[in-house]
């Protein structure tokens, strides 16, 4: 099924992008004076296939899942926190929910792998399994589980499009997922564990050393520096990362812009791009987080984050901030006076 999807991913619409560029140049302001924001609006035109870009219904898909590697002492808290925060998201009480509400965006928490059999009203139940396995003992997921999680992300994008959403942001919640994302990143970029493994939610020096050791051991045990992207994801990834991988692929399949959050979703984006080259063109970067993997992932994806604020909150908070910046850019793109309207000669490139 996944290989069949590869043939359905097309390049961005170059004609729509050129029309968008010409429209920017016609607006009464210095050429390219909004910098990266202008480029991103042009990219939106290419993704959606039209330079006519009205306001779009927005949502954050928040993939919630637990990680078996927490057994190894790589986080400050236990798996019970994942469930607690998911419940807060269901009540619209978490940080990303408050931020999204302030700009009229919806938050959609998804249980793709919380280690609990409890049904949470307000959380979409798409559980593949109750948490992953401990990758120091065995691969985190089976091949079938990995595919199911990826397909879940793809299908959620399709469902959102059918409900009228025109742009989506990546969100996640799962204790231990900076360990899984570090392992995935180190393997795909063929670098040392210490180069990409950070403190996550605030580990001590001793905790960071332990976390780096865990990642390094996994890379060596499974020889992941020489593995393909799917094997890396299945072996040391998380259900949240797999779901986000599918979300990135779904954006390319259904021509929905996907705004990336921090290192978790960027690691997933790199998996998606390795599986299906061309997916990256459908992805919008938001912020450069504090984790050491952030710069390397952005470079590998050839994406340039706009927000540099030292953020490390996760949940999709940086992506929601990017929604606001895109809306502001769109307010100029769609409503500002042109040179012809103010009877001034247009600037030339």
XYZ file of C-alpha atoms in Angstrom:
349
model
C 0.000 0.000 0.000
C 2.727 2.473 0.942
C 4.627 1.891 -2.292
C 1.466 2.526 -4.331
C 1.217 5.938 -2.669
C 4.664 6.927 -3.926
C 3.292 7.243 -7.467
C 0.573 9.635 -6.263
C 2.967 12.271 -4.881
C 3.376 15.012 -7.479
C 5.648 18.087 -7.566
C 4.289 21.438 -6.461
C 2.241 23.419 -8.997
C 4.866 25.657 -10.621
C 2.307 27.780 -12.474
C 0.437 28.624 -9.264
C 3.738 29.472 -7.575
C 4.783 31.834 -10.376
C 1.399 33.561 -10.244
C 1.809 33.992 -6.485
C 5.298 35.462 -6.938
C 3.997 37.939 -9.502
C 1.191 38.919 -7.155
C 3.676 39.586 -4.338
C 5.734 41.758 -6.684
C 2.638 43.767 -7.625
C 1.825 44.644 -4.012
C 2.842 48.190 -3.087
C 5.868 47.469 -0.916
C 9.589 46.774 -1.450
C 10.265 43.542 -3.299
C 10.509 40.448 -1.094
C 10.384 42.652 1.996
C 8.577 39.966 3.994
C 11.397 37.548 3.246
C 10.715 33.928 4.154
C 7.034 34.632 4.717
C 6.628 35.519 1.063
C 8.383 32.304 0.057
C 6.077 30.269 2.285
C 2.956 31.835 0.790
C 4.300 30.967 -2.672
C 4.858 27.431 -1.396
C 1.243 27.315 -0.176
C 0.134 28.191 -3.692
C 2.242 25.350 -5.062
C 0.867 22.877 -2.527
C -2.787 23.766 -3.055
C -2.526 24.361 -6.799
C -3.899 27.890 -6.758
C -2.579 31.415 -6.168
C -6.014 32.369 -4.817
C -5.416 31.736 -1.138
C -8.428 32.497 1.073
C -8.353 31.964 4.853
C -8.221 28.265 5.636
C -9.740 26.218 8.438
C -6.875 25.147 10.713
C -6.261 22.215 13.046
C -3.477 20.615 15.066
C -3.308 16.809 15.059
C -1.698 15.753 18.349
C -0.433 12.165 18.318
C -0.254 10.803 21.872
C 1.753 7.654 22.582
C 3.980 6.037 25.178
C 7.489 4.712 24.686
C 8.865 1.562 26.263
C 12.353 3.035 26.466
C 11.183 5.061 29.490
C 12.036 1.916 31.488
C 15.696 2.846 31.031
C 15.519 6.089 33.010
C 15.759 8.450 30.039
C 13.097 10.893 31.267
C 12.258 12.790 34.426
C 8.712 11.406 34.589
C 6.879 8.159 33.947
C 4.354 7.143 31.331
C 1.436 8.212 33.507
C 2.143 11.793 32.424
C 1.240 11.012 28.804
C -2.252 9.962 29.863
C -2.642 12.950 32.175
C -1.686 15.454 29.484
C -3.912 13.729 26.914
C -6.824 14.190 29.309
C -5.910 17.856 29.651
C -5.892 18.157 25.868
C -9.339 16.582 25.757
C -10.542 19.339 28.076
C -8.791 21.952 25.900
C -6.622 22.796 28.895
C -3.068 22.163 27.670
C -0.707 24.811 26.322
C -1.274 24.067 22.656
C -5.039 24.051 23.150
C -5.010 27.510 24.727
C -2.781 28.872 21.988
C -4.883 27.320 19.231
C -8.123 28.642 20.716
C -6.693 32.160 20.676
C -6.369 32.058 16.875
C -9.432 29.983 16.009
C -7.609 26.725 15.304
C -8.944 23.332 16.380
C -6.941 20.809 18.407
C -7.493 17.108 17.738
C -5.702 14.828 20.231
C -5.252 11.280 18.949
C -4.551 8.197 21.068
C -2.291 6.280 18.722
C -0.499 4.414 21.509
C -1.088 5.570 25.086
C -0.201 2.817 27.573
C -3.686 2.667 29.043
C -6.932 0.912 28.232
C -8.896 3.912 29.490
C -11.189 5.552 26.950
C -10.770 9.331 27.018
C -13.765 11.405 25.887
C -12.493 14.099 23.548
C -9.483 12.067 22.391
C -9.735 10.273 19.047
C -9.132 6.543 19.574
C -6.747 5.247 16.902
C -4.627 3.101 19.218
C -2.281 0.746 17.394
C -0.969 -0.779 20.624
C -0.625 0.419 24.263
C 2.845 1.913 23.986
C 5.936 0.655 22.210
C 8.449 -1.911 23.408
C 11.785 -1.054 25.023
C 14.202 -0.837 22.099
C 17.164 -1.917 24.245
C 15.393 -5.284 24.502
C 13.658 -5.583 21.113
C 12.415 -3.376 18.244
C 9.740 -0.929 19.344
C 7.150 -2.062 16.790
C 6.458 -4.911 14.417
C 6.375 -4.199 10.701
C 2.569 -4.437 10.738
C 2.255 -2.031 13.667
C 4.565 0.459 11.998
C 2.551 0.404 8.783
C -0.712 0.752 10.717
C 0.584 3.810 12.552
C 1.805 5.435 9.323
C -1.490 4.718 7.571
C -3.359 6.173 10.558
C -1.571 9.480 10.013
C -2.282 9.421 6.280
C -5.964 8.684 6.802
C -6.369 11.424 9.407
C -5.163 14.004 6.880
C -7.721 12.737 4.381
C -10.473 12.890 6.995
C -9.491 16.433 7.946
C -9.574 17.514 4.314
C -13.065 16.033 3.950
C -14.136 18.081 6.985
C -12.934 21.277 5.355
C -9.546 21.789 7.006
C -7.125 23.470 4.629
C -3.922 23.508 6.685
C -2.735 21.228 9.493
C -0.077 21.392 12.184
C 1.836 18.505 13.721
C 1.534 17.916 17.443
C 2.639 15.141 19.780
C 2.647 14.046 23.394
C 4.611 11.118 24.744
C 7.085 10.777 27.579
C 10.378 9.484 26.173
C 9.867 10.733 22.627
C 12.987 12.911 22.558
C 14.890 9.648 23.064
C 13.140 7.874 20.195
C 13.486 10.915 17.926
C 17.188 11.222 18.807
C 17.768 7.590 17.896
C 15.876 7.976 14.619
C 17.763 11.167 13.770
C 21.206 9.756 14.589
C 20.542 6.677 12.471
C 19.199 8.544 9.440
C 21.895 11.221 9.538
C 24.617 8.685 10.368
C 25.931 10.713 13.270
C 26.870 9.989 16.871
C 24.248 9.835 19.621
C 25.870 12.714 21.490
C 25.428 15.046 18.494
C 21.624 14.863 18.491
C 20.544 13.748 21.962
C 19.550 16.551 24.324
C 17.984 17.057 27.723
C 14.364 16.769 26.618
C 12.114 18.040 29.384
C 15.110 18.891 31.591
C 17.436 16.003 32.404
C 20.394 16.443 34.735
C 23.914 15.898 33.440
C 23.774 12.333 34.726
C 20.399 11.768 33.068
C 21.654 13.152 29.766
C 24.664 10.855 29.847
C 22.394 7.883 30.440
C 20.071 8.924 27.615
C 22.968 9.310 25.179
C 24.310 5.909 26.218
C 20.915 4.309 25.566
C 20.713 5.820 22.087
C 24.303 4.880 21.264
C 23.751 1.277 22.399
C 20.699 0.926 20.163
C 22.523 2.336 17.146
C 25.341 -0.157 17.637
C 23.175 -3.160 18.548
C 20.963 -2.912 15.454
C 23.613 -1.350 13.172
C 21.107 1.388 12.414
C 23.623 3.652 10.683
C 23.267 1.305 7.699
C 19.519 0.655 7.916
C 16.751 2.017 5.698
C 14.273 4.570 7.037
C 11.429 2.124 7.610
C 13.674 -0.235 9.592
C 14.962 2.658 11.696
C 11.403 3.785 12.467
C 10.261 0.262 13.322
C 13.297 -0.442 15.495
C 13.718 2.693 17.625
C 10.859 5.004 16.633
C 7.614 5.705 18.429
C 3.982 5.349 17.466
C 3.689 9.135 17.586
C 6.616 9.506 15.173
C 5.099 6.892 12.867
C 1.737 8.670 12.921
C 3.431 11.986 12.184
C 5.339 10.326 9.348
C 2.002 9.344 7.867
C 0.668 12.854 8.404
C 3.541 14.293 6.345
C 2.903 11.750 3.593
C -0.824 12.502 3.742
C -0.158 16.193 3.222
C 1.639 15.374 -0.037
C -1.060 12.941 -1.150
C -4.010 15.229 -0.433
C -2.274 18.564 -1.170
C -2.717 19.866 2.370
C 0.060 22.065 3.817
C 1.566 20.486 6.934
C 3.167 22.897 9.422
C 5.914 21.110 11.352
C 6.520 21.714 15.039
C 9.819 20.786 16.727
C 12.312 17.925 16.614
C 9.773 15.095 17.046
C 7.796 16.061 13.972
C 10.949 16.989 12.059
C 12.374 13.527 12.713
C 9.112 12.101 11.388
C 9.340 14.411 8.373
C 12.817 13.093 7.604
C 11.517 9.509 7.745
C 8.679 10.486 5.399
C 11.066 12.181 2.969
C 13.385 9.170 2.964
C 10.441 6.854 2.300
C 8.814 9.114 -0.294
C 11.157 11.710 -1.795
C 9.279 14.931 -2.525
C 7.196 14.963 0.648
C 9.351 17.791 2.075
C 7.919 20.214 -0.504
C 4.553 19.970 1.253
C 5.975 20.804 4.676
C 6.131 24.243 6.309
C 8.763 24.689 9.064
C 7.853 26.670 12.158
C 10.519 26.997 14.843
C 14.007 25.818 15.645
C 13.800 24.098 19.003
C 16.425 23.737 21.720
C 17.236 20.067 21.104
C 20.629 19.604 19.402
C 18.998 17.622 16.575
C 16.966 20.649 15.453
C 19.579 22.272 13.208
C 20.712 18.984 11.678
C 17.142 17.967 10.857
C 16.346 21.321 9.274
C 19.499 21.108 7.166
C 18.749 17.546 6.085
C 15.214 18.502 5.061
C 16.386 21.755 3.449
C 13.801 23.620 5.504
C 14.504 26.949 7.178
C 12.593 27.492 10.459
C 11.205 30.999 10.838
C 10.921 31.274 14.635
C 14.084 31.235 16.751
C 12.880 31.570 20.324
C 14.596 28.729 22.179
C 11.317 26.840 22.549
C 11.060 23.262 23.797
C 7.411 22.873 24.808
C 6.263 20.548 22.054
C 2.596 19.582 21.653
C 2.458 21.619 18.411
C 2.921 25.010 20.081
C 5.546 26.277 17.640
C 3.436 25.195 14.675
C 0.450 27.114 16.057
C 2.624 30.220 16.301
C 3.473 29.692 12.643
C -0.245 29.627 11.810
C -0.409 33.193 13.105
C 2.569 34.372 11.055
C 1.133 32.788 7.924
C -2.219 34.468 8.572
C -0.490 37.836 8.900
C 1.418 37.310 5.662
C -1.793 36.238 3.959
C -3.545 39.406 5.140
C -1.040 41.391 3.088
C -1.009 38.980 0.148
C -4.781 38.978 -0.143
C -5.796 42.515 0.805
C -2.989 45.040 0.328
C -3.059 47.698 -2.365
C -1.104 47.101 -5.555
C 1.228 49.552 -7.264
C -1.331 50.082 -10.032
C -4.055 50.900 -7.502
C -1.965 53.651 -5.885
C -0.677 54.797 -9.288
C 2.979 54.247 -8.510
C 5.418 52.551 -10.841
C 6.068 48.955 -9.786
C 9.499 47.948 -8.460
C 11.440 45.733 -10.833
C 13.613 42.751 -10.084
